CSV table of C-alpha atoms in Angstrom, one decimal:
chain,number,residue,atom,x,y,z
A,1,GLU,CA,273.0,302.4,107.3
A,2,SER,CA,271.3,299.6,105.4
A,3,GLU,CA,271.0,297.5,108.6
A,4,LYS,CA,272.6,294.5,106.9
A,5,LEU,CA,275.2,294.5,109.7
A,6,GLU,CA,275.1,294.8,113.5
A,7,LEU,CA,277.9,295.3,116.0
A,8,ASN,CA,276.9,291.9,117.4
A,9,ALA,CA,277.4,290.1,114.1
A,10,VAL,CA,279.7,287.1,114.1
A,11,THR,CA,282.5,286.5,111.6
A,12,GLY,CA,280.3,284.1,109.5
A,13,GLU,CA,277.6,286.8,109.0
A,14,ILE,CA,280.1,289.5,108.1
A,15,ALA,CA,281.8,287.2,105.5
A,16,LEU,CA,278.4,286.8,103.7
A,17,LEU,CA,278.6,290.4,102.6
A,18,ASP,CA,279.7,291.2,99.0
A,19,HIS,CA,283.5,291.6,98.5
A,20,VAL,CA,284.3,290.6,102.1
A,21,ASP,CA,286.7,287.7,102.6
A,22,GLN,CA,287.3,285.6,105.7
A,23,GLU,CA,290.3,287.6,106.8
A,24,LEU,CA,288.5,290.9,106.6
A,25,ALA,CA,285.5,289.5,108.3
A,26,GLN,CA,287.6,288.4,111.2
A,27,THR,CA,289.2,291.8,111.5
A,28,VAL,CA,285.9,293.6,111.5
A,29,TYR,CA,284.5,291.1,114.1
A,30,VAL,CA,287.4,291.9,116.5
A,31,VAL,CA,286.9,295.7,116.0
A,32,PHE,CA,283.1,295.4,116.6
A,33,GLU,CA,283.7,293.3,119.7
A,34,SER,CA,285.9,296.0,121.1
A,35,ILE,CA,283.5,298.9,120.5
A,36,LYS,CA,280.0,297.5,120.8
A,37,ASP,CA,279.6,298.3,124.5
A,38,ALA,CA,280.7,301.9,124.0
A,39,THR,CA,278.7,302.9,120.8
A,40,ASN,CA,276.0,301.9,118.4
A,41,GLU,CA,275.4,301.1,114.7
A,42,THR,CA,274.3,304.7,113.8
A,43,VAL,CA,277.5,306.3,115.2
A,44,VAL,CA,279.7,303.7,113.5
A,45,ALA,CA,278.0,304.3,110.1
A,46,SER,CA,278.4,308.0,110.5
A,47,ALA,CA,282.0,307.6,111.3
A,48,ILE,CA,282.6,305.4,108.3
A,49,ALA,CA,280.8,307.9,106.0
A,50,THR,CA,282.8,310.7,107.3
A,51,ALA,CA,286.1,308.8,106.7
A,52,VAL,CA,285.0,308.0,103.2
A,53,GLY,CA,284.2,311.7,102.5
A,54,VAL,CA,287.6,312.9,103.9
A,55,ARG,CA,289.4,310.3,101.8
A,56,SER,CA,287.5,311.3,98.6
A,57,LYS,CA,288.5,315.0,99.2
A,58,GLU,CA,292.1,314.0,99.8
A,59,ARG,CA,292.1,312.1,96.5
A,60,LEU,CA,290.8,315.2,94.7
A,61,LYS,CA,293.8,317.2,96.0
A,62,SER,CA,296.3,314.6,95.0
A,63,ALA,CA,297.3,314.0,91.4
A,64,GLU,CA,297.2,310.8,89.5
A,65,ILE,CA,300.1,310.8,87.1
A,66,GLU,CA,300.9,308.6,84.1
A,67,ILE,CA,304.1,308.7,82.0
A,68,CYS,CA,303.2,309.2,78.3
A,69,TRP,CA,305.6,308.1,75.6
A,70,THR,CA,306.1,308.2,71.9
A,71,GLY,CA,308.8,306.0,70.5
A,72,PRO,CA,310.3,302.5,70.6
A,73,GLU,CA,309.1,300.1,73.2
A,74,ALA,CA,311.6,299.4,75.9
A,75,GLU,CA,312.9,295.8,76.4
A,76,SER,CA,312.0,296.0,80.1
A,77,ASP,CA,308.4,296.1,81.3
A,78,ASP,CA,309.5,297.5,84.7
A,79,VAL,CA,308.4,301.0,83.8
A,80,LEU,CA,304.7,301.3,82.8
A,81,VAL,CA,304.1,304.0,80.2
A,82,THR,CA,301.0,305.1,78.1
A,83,PRO,CA,301.4,305.8,74.4
A,84,THR,CA,300.9,309.5,73.8
A,85,ALA,CA,298.3,308.8,71.2
A,86,ALA,CA,296.4,306.5,73.5
A,87,ALA,CA,296.4,309.2,76.2
A,88,ILE,CA,295.0,311.8,73.9
A,89,ASP,CA,292.4,309.4,72.6
A,90,GLY,CA,291.3,308.6,76.1
A,91,LEU,CA,291.1,312.2,77.2
A,92,LEU,CA,288.9,313.2,74.2
A,93,ARG,CA,286.6,310.2,74.5
A,94,ASN,CA,286.0,311.0,78.2
A,95,CYS,CA,285.2,314.7,77.6
A,96,PRO,CA,281.9,315.4,79.3
A,97,ALA,CA,279.1,316.9,77.2
A,98,GLY,CA,279.1,320.6,77.5
A,99,GLY,CA,282.7,320.6,78.8
A,100,ASP,CA,285.7,322.4,77.4
A,101,ILE,CA,288.9,321.4,75.6
A,102,LEU,CA,292.1,323.4,75.4
A,103,LEU,CA,294.7,322.3,73.0
A,104,VAL,CA,298.0,324.2,72.8
A,105,GLY,CA,300.7,323.3,70.2
A,106,TYR,CA,303.6,324.4,68.2
A,107,SER,CA,303.0,322.3,65.1
A,108,LEU,CA,299.7,320.6,64.0
A,109,THR,CA,299.0,318.4,61.0
A,110,THR,CA,295.9,316.3,60.2
A,111,ALA,CA,296.9,314.3,57.2
A,112,GLU,CA,294.4,311.6,56.1
A,113,GLY,CA,295.1,308.3,57.6
A,114,THR,CA,297.1,309.6,60.6
A,115,PHE,CA,296.1,309.6,64.2
A,116,MET,CA,295.7,313.4,64.2
A,117,ALA,CA,292.9,313.1,61.6
A,118,GLU,CA,291.1,311.0,64.2
A,119,VAL,CA,291.8,313.7,66.8
A,120,GLN,CA,290.2,316.2,64.5
A,121,ASP,CA,287.1,314.0,64.2
A,122,GLN,CA,287.0,313.6,68.0
A,123,LEU,CA,287.2,317.4,68.5
A,124,ALA,CA,284.3,317.8,66.1
A,125,VAL,CA,282.2,315.2,68.0
A,126,ALA,CA,282.9,317.1,71.3
A,127,SER,CA,281.9,320.3,69.6
A,128,ARG,CA,278.6,318.8,68.5
A,129,GLN,CA,278.1,317.8,72.1
A,130,ARG,CA,278.2,321.5,73.1
A,131,SER,CA,281.8,321.4,74.3
A,132,LEU,CA,283.9,324.6,73.9
A,133,ILE,CA,286.9,323.9,71.8
A,134,ARG,CA,289.8,326.3,72.0
A,135,VAL,CA,293.1,325.8,70.2
A,136,VAL,CA,296.2,327.9,70.7
A,137,LEU,CA,298.8,327.5,68.0
A,138,HIS,CA,302.1,328.8,66.9
A,139,GLN,CA,301.7,331.2,64.0
A,140,ASP,CA,303.8,329.7,61.2
A,141,GLU,CA,304.6,331.8,58.1
A,142,ASP,CA,302.2,329.9,55.8
A,143,GLU,CA,299.4,329.6,58.4
A,144,ASN,CA,299.7,325.9,57.9
A,145,ASN,CA,298.8,325.1,61.5
A,146,ARG,CA,295.4,326.9,61.3
A,147,ARG,CA,294.7,325.5,57.8
A,148,GLN,CA,295.5,321.9,58.8
A,149,LEU,CA,293.1,322.1,61.8
A,150,LEU,CA,290.2,323.5,59.7
A,151,GLU,CA,290.7,321.5,56.5
A,152,GLY,CA,288.1,318.7,56.6
A,153,TRP,CA,286.5,320.0,59.8
A,154,ASN,CA,283.0,318.6,60.1
A,155,VAL,CA,280.6,321.2,58.8
A,156,ARG,CA,278.0,320.2,61.4
A,157,ALA,CA,280.3,321.1,64.2
A,158,ARG,CA,281.0,324.6,65.5
A,159,THR,CA,284.4,325.9,64.4
A,160,PRO,CA,286.9,325.9,67.2
A,161,GLU,CA,288.1,329.2,68.6
A,162,ILE,CA,291.7,329.5,67.4
A,163,TYR,CA,294.3,331.8,69.1
A,164,THR,CA,297.9,332.6,68.4
A,165,TRP,CA,300.7,334.7,69.8
A,166,ASP,CA,302.6,337.6,68.2
A,167,PRO,CA,306.1,337.4,69.8
A,168,PRO,CA,307.9,340.7,70.5
A,169,ASP,CA,309.8,342.1,67.4
A,170,ASP,CA,313.1,342.3,69.3
A,171,HIS,CA,313.1,338.5,69.8
A,172,PRO,CA,312.8,337.0,66.3
A,173,TYR,CA,313.4,333.4,67.4
A,174,THR,CA,310.8,333.5,70.2
A,175,LYS,CA,307.9,331.0,69.5
A,176,LEU,CA,304.8,329.6,71.1
A,177,HIS,CA,306.3,326.3,71.9
A,178,ALA,CA,304.1,324.8,74.6
A,179,LYS,CA,302.2,321.5,74.0
A,180,CYS,CA,299.4,320.4,76.1
A,181,LEU,CA,295.8,319.1,76.1
A,182,VAL,CA,293.4,319.9,78.9
A,183,VAL,CA,289.9,318.3,78.9
A,184,GLY,CA,287.1,319.2,81.2
A,185,ARG,CA,289.4,321.1,83.5
A,186,ARG,CA,290.1,317.8,85.1
A,187,GLU,CA,292.8,316.1,83.2
A,188,VAL,CA,295.9,317.5,81.4
A,189,LEU,CA,298.5,316.1,79.1
A,190,VAL,CA,301.8,318.1,79.0
A,191,THR,CA,304.1,316.7,76.4
A,192,SER,CA,307.2,317.3,74.3
A,193,ALA,CA,305.3,315.9,71.3
A,194,ASN,CA,303.9,318.1,68.6
A,195,PHE,CA,300.4,317.3,67.4
A,196,THR,CA,301.7,315.7,64.2
A,197,PHE,CA,302.4,312.3,62.7
A,198,HIS,CA,306.0,312.4,63.9
A,199,GLY,CA,305.2,313.7,67.4
A,200,LEU,CA,302.5,311.1,68.1
A,201,GLU,CA,303.6,308.1,66.0
A,202,SER,CA,307.3,308.0,65.3
A,203,ASN,CA,309.6,310.4,67.3
A,204,ILE,CA,310.9,309.8,70.8
A,205,GLU,CA,308.7,312.1,73.0
A,206,LEU,CA,308.0,312.2,76.7
A,207,GLY,CA,305.1,313.7,78.7
A,208,LEU,CA,302.9,313.4,81.8
A,209,LEU,CA,299.2,312.8,82.0
A,210,VAL,CA,297.9,314.4,85.2
A,211,ARG,CA,294.4,313.8,86.6
A,212,ASN,CA,293.9,316.7,89.0
A,213,ARG,CA,291.2,319.3,88.8
A,214,PRO,CA,293.1,322.2,90.5
A,215,LEU,CA,296.2,321.7,88.3
A,216,ALA,CA,294.2,321.3,85.1
A,217,THR,CA,292.1,324.4,85.9
A,218,ALA,CA,295.2,326.4,86.8
A,219,ILE,CA,296.6,325.8,83.3
A,220,VAL,CA,293.4,326.7,81.6
A,221,GLU,CA,293.1,329.9,83.7
A,222,ARG,CA,296.7,330.9,82.7
A,223,PHE,CA,295.6,330.8,79.0
A,224,ASP,CA,292.3,332.5,79.9
A,225,HIS,CA,294.3,335.4,81.3
A,226,LEU,CA,296.5,335.6,78.2
A,227,ILE,CA,293.4,335.7,76.0
A,228,ALA,CA,291.7,338.3,78.2
A,229,ASP,CA,294.6,340.7,78.3
A,230,GLY,CA,295.2,340.4,74.5
A,231,THR,CA,298.5,338.6,74.7
A,232,LEU,CA,296.9,335.8,72.7
A,233,ARG,CA,294.7,337.0,69.8
A,234,ARG,CA,292.0,335.3,67.8
A,235,TRP,CA,293.6,333.8,64.7
A,236,GLU,CA,291.2,334.7,61.9
A,237,ALA,CA,291.6,334.0,58.2
A,238,ASP,CA,293.4,336.8,56.3
């Protein structure tokens, strides 16, 4: 398309292009030699553009997955893992302005000096950048989860929407136990870790960070439905 290359180009000319080594240049030359009498540069450029587009669509459908881990480092480096806290930090830093964040947790603490205090600050930054922050939390007896989230919340940032679940009375031990973080409906961390010091800095916890728009969107929509039908309710101060 840029007319930097013709089907009659020799290996030396092809190798002058950026990021093209001698081996690739020779391969391209052989291909061009075999097709130059049957087609032209415009058709080849269109075919390459089509192939790139198809490949990009396939990548959107497939999921990129990382293992996320809290706990001791393994002696072997054979298995690559991402610290849970690092995964959360990366998700929040990459949240697009005007995007949305869904955080679901069983237990949440934001003690000063802990990583969760930094998370609280990052959520406030996202809120000031017009992102919608929704948090779904287990309703503990002392309402500690809600209080911890809002204590020290930046007054210049919009208060997050907080939701909780009232389990059926006939199942007293039923709890909202899910833990996940979805950012921009593009990336989602599903983890065993609570959003606490122990969950993110000292326990042994395991999770998966998935980069896939359809999967991340499906999780958000599941909670959207629970909010819409009243299963999850706004958790306001008593």
